[in-house]
Coordinates of N, CA and C in Angstrom, one line a residue:
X778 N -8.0 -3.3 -9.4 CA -7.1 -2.5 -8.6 C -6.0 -2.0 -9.6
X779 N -5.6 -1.0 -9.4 CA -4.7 -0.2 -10.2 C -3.6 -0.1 -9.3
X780 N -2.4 -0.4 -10.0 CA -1.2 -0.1 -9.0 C -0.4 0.7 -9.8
X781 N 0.3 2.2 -9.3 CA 1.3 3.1 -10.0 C 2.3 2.6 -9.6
X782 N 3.4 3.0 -10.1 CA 4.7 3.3 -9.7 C 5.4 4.8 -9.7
X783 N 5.9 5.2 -8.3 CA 6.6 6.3 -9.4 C 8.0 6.3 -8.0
X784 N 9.0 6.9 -9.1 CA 10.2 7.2 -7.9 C 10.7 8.2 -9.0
X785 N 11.7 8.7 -7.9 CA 12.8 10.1 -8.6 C 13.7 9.7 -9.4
X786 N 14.2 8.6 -9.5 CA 15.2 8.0 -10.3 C 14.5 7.0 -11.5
X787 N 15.2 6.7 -12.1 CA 14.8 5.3 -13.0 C 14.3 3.9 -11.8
X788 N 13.7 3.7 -12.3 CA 13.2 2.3 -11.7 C 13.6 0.8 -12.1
X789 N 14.2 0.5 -11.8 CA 14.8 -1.2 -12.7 C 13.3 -2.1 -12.7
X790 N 13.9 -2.7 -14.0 CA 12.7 -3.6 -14.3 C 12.2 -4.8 -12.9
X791 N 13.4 -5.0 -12.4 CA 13.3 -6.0 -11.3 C 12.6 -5.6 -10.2
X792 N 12.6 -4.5 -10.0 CA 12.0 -3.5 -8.3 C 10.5 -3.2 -9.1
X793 N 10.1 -3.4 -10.0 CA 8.9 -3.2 -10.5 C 8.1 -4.5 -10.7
X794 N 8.6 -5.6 -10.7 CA 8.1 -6.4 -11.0 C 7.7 -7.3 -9.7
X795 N 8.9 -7.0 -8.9 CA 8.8 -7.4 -7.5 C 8.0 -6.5 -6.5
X796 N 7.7 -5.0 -6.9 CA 6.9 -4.5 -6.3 C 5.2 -4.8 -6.7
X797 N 5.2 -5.1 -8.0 CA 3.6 -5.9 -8.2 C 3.1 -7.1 -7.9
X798 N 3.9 -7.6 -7.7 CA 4.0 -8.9 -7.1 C 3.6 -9.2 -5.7
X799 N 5.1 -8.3 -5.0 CA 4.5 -8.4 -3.4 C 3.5 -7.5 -3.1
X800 N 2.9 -6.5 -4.2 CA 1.3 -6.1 -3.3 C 0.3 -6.8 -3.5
X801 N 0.4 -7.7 -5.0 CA -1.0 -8.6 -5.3 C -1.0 -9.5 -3.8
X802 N 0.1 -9.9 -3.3 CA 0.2 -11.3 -2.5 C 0.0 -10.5 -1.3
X803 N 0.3 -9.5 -0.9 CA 0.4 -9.2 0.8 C -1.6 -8.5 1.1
X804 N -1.7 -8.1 -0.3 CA -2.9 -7.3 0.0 C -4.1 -8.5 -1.0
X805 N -4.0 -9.9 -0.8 CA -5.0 -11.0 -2.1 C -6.0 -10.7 -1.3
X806 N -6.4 -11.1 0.2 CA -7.3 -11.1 0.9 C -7.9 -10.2 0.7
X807 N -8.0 -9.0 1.0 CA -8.6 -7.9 1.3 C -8.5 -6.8 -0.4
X808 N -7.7 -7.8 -1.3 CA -7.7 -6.5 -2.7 C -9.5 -6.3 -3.2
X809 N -10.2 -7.0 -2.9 CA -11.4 -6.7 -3.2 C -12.1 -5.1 -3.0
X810 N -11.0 -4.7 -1.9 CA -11.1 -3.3 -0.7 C -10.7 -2.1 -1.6
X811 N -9.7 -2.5 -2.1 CA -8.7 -1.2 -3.0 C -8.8 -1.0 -4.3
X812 N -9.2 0.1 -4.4 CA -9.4 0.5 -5.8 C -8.1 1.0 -6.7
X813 N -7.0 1.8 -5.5 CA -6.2 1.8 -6.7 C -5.3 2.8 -5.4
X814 N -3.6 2.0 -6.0 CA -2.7 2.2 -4.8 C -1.5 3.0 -5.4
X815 N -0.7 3.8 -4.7 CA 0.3 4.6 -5.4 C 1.6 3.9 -5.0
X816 N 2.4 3.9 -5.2 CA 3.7 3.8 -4.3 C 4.9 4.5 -5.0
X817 N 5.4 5.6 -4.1 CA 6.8 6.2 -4.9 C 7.9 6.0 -3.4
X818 N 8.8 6.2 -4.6 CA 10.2 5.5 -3.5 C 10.7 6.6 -3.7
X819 N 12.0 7.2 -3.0 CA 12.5 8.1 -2.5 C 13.8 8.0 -1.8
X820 N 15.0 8.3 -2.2 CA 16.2 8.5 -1.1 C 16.2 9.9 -0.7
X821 N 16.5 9.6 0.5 CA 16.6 10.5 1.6 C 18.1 10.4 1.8
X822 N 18.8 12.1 1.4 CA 20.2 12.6 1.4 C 20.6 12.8 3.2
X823 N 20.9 12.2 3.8 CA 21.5 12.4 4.9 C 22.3 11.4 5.4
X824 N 23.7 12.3 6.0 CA 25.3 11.4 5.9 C 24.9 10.9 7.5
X825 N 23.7 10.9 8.3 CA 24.1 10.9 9.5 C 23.3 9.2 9.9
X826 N 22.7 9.0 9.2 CA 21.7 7.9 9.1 C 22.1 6.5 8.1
X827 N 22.3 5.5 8.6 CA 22.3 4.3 7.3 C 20.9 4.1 6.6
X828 N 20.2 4.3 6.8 CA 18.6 4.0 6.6 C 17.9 5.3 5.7
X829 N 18.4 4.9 4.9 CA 17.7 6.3 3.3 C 16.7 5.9 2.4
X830 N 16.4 4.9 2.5 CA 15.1 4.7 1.1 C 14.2 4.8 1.7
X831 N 13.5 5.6 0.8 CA 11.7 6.0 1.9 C 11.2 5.7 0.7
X832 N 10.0 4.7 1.4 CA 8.7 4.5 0.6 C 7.6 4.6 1.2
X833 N 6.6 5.4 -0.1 CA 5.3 5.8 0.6 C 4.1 5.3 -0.5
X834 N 3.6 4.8 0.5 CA 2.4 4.0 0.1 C 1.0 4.8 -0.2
X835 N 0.3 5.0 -1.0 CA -1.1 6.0 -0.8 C -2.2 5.0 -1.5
X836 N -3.6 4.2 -0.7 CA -4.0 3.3 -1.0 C -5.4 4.4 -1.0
X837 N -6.0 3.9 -1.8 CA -7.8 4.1 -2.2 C -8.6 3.4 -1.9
X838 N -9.3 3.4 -1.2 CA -10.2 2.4 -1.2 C -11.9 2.8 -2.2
X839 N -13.1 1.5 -2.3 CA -13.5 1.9 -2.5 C -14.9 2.8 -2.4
X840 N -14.5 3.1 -1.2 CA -15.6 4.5 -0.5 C -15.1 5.5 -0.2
X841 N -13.7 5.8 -1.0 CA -13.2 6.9 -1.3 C -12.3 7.4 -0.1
X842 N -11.9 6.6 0.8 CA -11.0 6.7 1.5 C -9.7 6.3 1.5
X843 N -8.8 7.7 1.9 CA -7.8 7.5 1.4 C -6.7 7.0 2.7
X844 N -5.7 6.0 2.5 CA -5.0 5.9 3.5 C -3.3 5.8 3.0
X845 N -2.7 6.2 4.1 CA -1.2 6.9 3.4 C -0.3 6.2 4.1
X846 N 0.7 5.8 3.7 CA 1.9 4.9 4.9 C 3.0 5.4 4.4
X847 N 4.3 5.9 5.2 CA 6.0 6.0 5.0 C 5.9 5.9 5.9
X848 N 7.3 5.0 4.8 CA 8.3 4.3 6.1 C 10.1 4.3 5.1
X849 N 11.0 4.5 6.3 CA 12.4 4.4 6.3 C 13.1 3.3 6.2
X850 N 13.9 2.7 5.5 CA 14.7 1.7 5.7 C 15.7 1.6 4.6
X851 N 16.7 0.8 4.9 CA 18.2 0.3 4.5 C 17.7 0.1 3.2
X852 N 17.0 -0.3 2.7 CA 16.5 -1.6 1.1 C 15.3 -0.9 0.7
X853 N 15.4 -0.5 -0.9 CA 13.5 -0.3 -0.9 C 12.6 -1.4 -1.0
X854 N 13.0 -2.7 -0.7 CA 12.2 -3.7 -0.6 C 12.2 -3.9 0.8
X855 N 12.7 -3.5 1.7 CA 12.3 -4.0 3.0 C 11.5 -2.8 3.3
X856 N 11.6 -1.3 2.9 CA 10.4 -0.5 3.3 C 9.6 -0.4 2.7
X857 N 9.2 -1.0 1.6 CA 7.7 -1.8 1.1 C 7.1 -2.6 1.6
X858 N 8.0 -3.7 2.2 CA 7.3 -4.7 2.9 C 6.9 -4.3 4.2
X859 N 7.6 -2.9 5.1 CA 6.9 -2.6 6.4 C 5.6 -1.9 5.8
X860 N 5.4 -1.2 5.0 CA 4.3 -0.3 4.5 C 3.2 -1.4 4.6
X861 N 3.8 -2.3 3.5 CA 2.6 -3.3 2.9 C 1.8 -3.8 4.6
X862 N 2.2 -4.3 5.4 CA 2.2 -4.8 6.7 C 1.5 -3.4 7.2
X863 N 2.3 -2.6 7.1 CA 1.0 -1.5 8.3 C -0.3 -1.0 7.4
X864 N -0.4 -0.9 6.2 CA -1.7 -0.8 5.2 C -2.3 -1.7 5.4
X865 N -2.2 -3.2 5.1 CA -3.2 -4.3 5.8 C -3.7 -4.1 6.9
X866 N -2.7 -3.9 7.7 CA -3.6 -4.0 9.2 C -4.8 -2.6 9.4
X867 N -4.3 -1.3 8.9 CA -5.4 -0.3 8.5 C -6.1 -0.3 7.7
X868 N -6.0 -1.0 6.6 CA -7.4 -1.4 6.0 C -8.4 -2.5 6.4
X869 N -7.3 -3.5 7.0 CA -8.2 -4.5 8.1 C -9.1 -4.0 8.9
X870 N -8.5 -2.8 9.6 CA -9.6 -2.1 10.9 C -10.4 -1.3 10.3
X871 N -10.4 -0.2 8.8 CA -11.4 0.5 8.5 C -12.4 -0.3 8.1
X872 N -12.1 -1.8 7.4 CA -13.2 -2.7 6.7 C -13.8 -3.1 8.1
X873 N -13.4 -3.6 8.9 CA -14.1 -3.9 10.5 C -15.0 -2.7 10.9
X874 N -14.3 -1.5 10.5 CA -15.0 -0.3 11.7 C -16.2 -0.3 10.6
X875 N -16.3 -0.2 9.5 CA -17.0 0.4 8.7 C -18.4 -0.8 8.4
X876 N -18.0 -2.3 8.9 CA -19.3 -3.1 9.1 C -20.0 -3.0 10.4
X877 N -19.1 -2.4 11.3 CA -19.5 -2.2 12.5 C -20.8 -1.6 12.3
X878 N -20.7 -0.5 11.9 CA -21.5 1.3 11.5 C -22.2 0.8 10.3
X879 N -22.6 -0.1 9.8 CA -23.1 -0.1 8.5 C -22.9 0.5 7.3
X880 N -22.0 1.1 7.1 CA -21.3 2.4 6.3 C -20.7 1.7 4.8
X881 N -20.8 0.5 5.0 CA -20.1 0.0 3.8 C -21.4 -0.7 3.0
X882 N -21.6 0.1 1.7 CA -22.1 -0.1 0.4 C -22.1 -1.2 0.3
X883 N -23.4 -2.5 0.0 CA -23.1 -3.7 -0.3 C -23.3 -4.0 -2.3
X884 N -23.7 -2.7 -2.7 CA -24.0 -2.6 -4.2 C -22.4 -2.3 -4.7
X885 N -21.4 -1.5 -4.2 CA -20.4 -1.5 -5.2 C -19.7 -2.4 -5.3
X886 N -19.4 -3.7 -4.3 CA -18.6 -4.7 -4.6 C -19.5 -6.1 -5.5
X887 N -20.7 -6.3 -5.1 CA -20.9 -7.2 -6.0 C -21.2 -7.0 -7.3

């Protein structure tokens, strides 16, 4: 699995380290699934809202489907952690729907 980083600003070594970290661990079960995941972070300029760091998640899998998550929040570690949480649960159901249907290749993972 390949993990990017990218954001509009500089990135601290800390938010990068912590961001590879909490995706090995939130996505261990199911990384077998993901080929290779994007995540850029983002502040959002508006005086009317406390809640400005957007992060958006863009995961690969490996039958070439792509799935995309933003989300808003106060911290860019707490809107990683909602991302991370709703990408599991949607890669959970495509890997279910897709045993369902037979549709999942059993030659590319072993």
């Amino acid at each position: 699995m390949t993990v990017i980083l990218e954001a509009q600003e500089e990135v601290e070594p800390e938010l990068k380290v912590f961001t590879e970290n909490r995706v090995k661990f939130s996505l261990k079960r199911l990384l077998w699934v993901v080929r290779k995941m994007k995540i850029c972070y983002s502040t959002i300029s508006s005086a009317k809202t406390t809640c400005n760091q957007n992060c958006v998640v863009i995961l690969e899998t490996f039958d070439h489907h792509q799935i995309e998550v933003s989300m808003t929040a106060r911290d860019k570690r707490i809107a990683l952690e909602m991302c991370l949480k709703k990408i599991y649960k949607l890669v959970q159901k495509a890997f279910h729907k897709s045993q369902q249907y037979g549709r999942f290749s059993k030659h590319v993972y072993t």
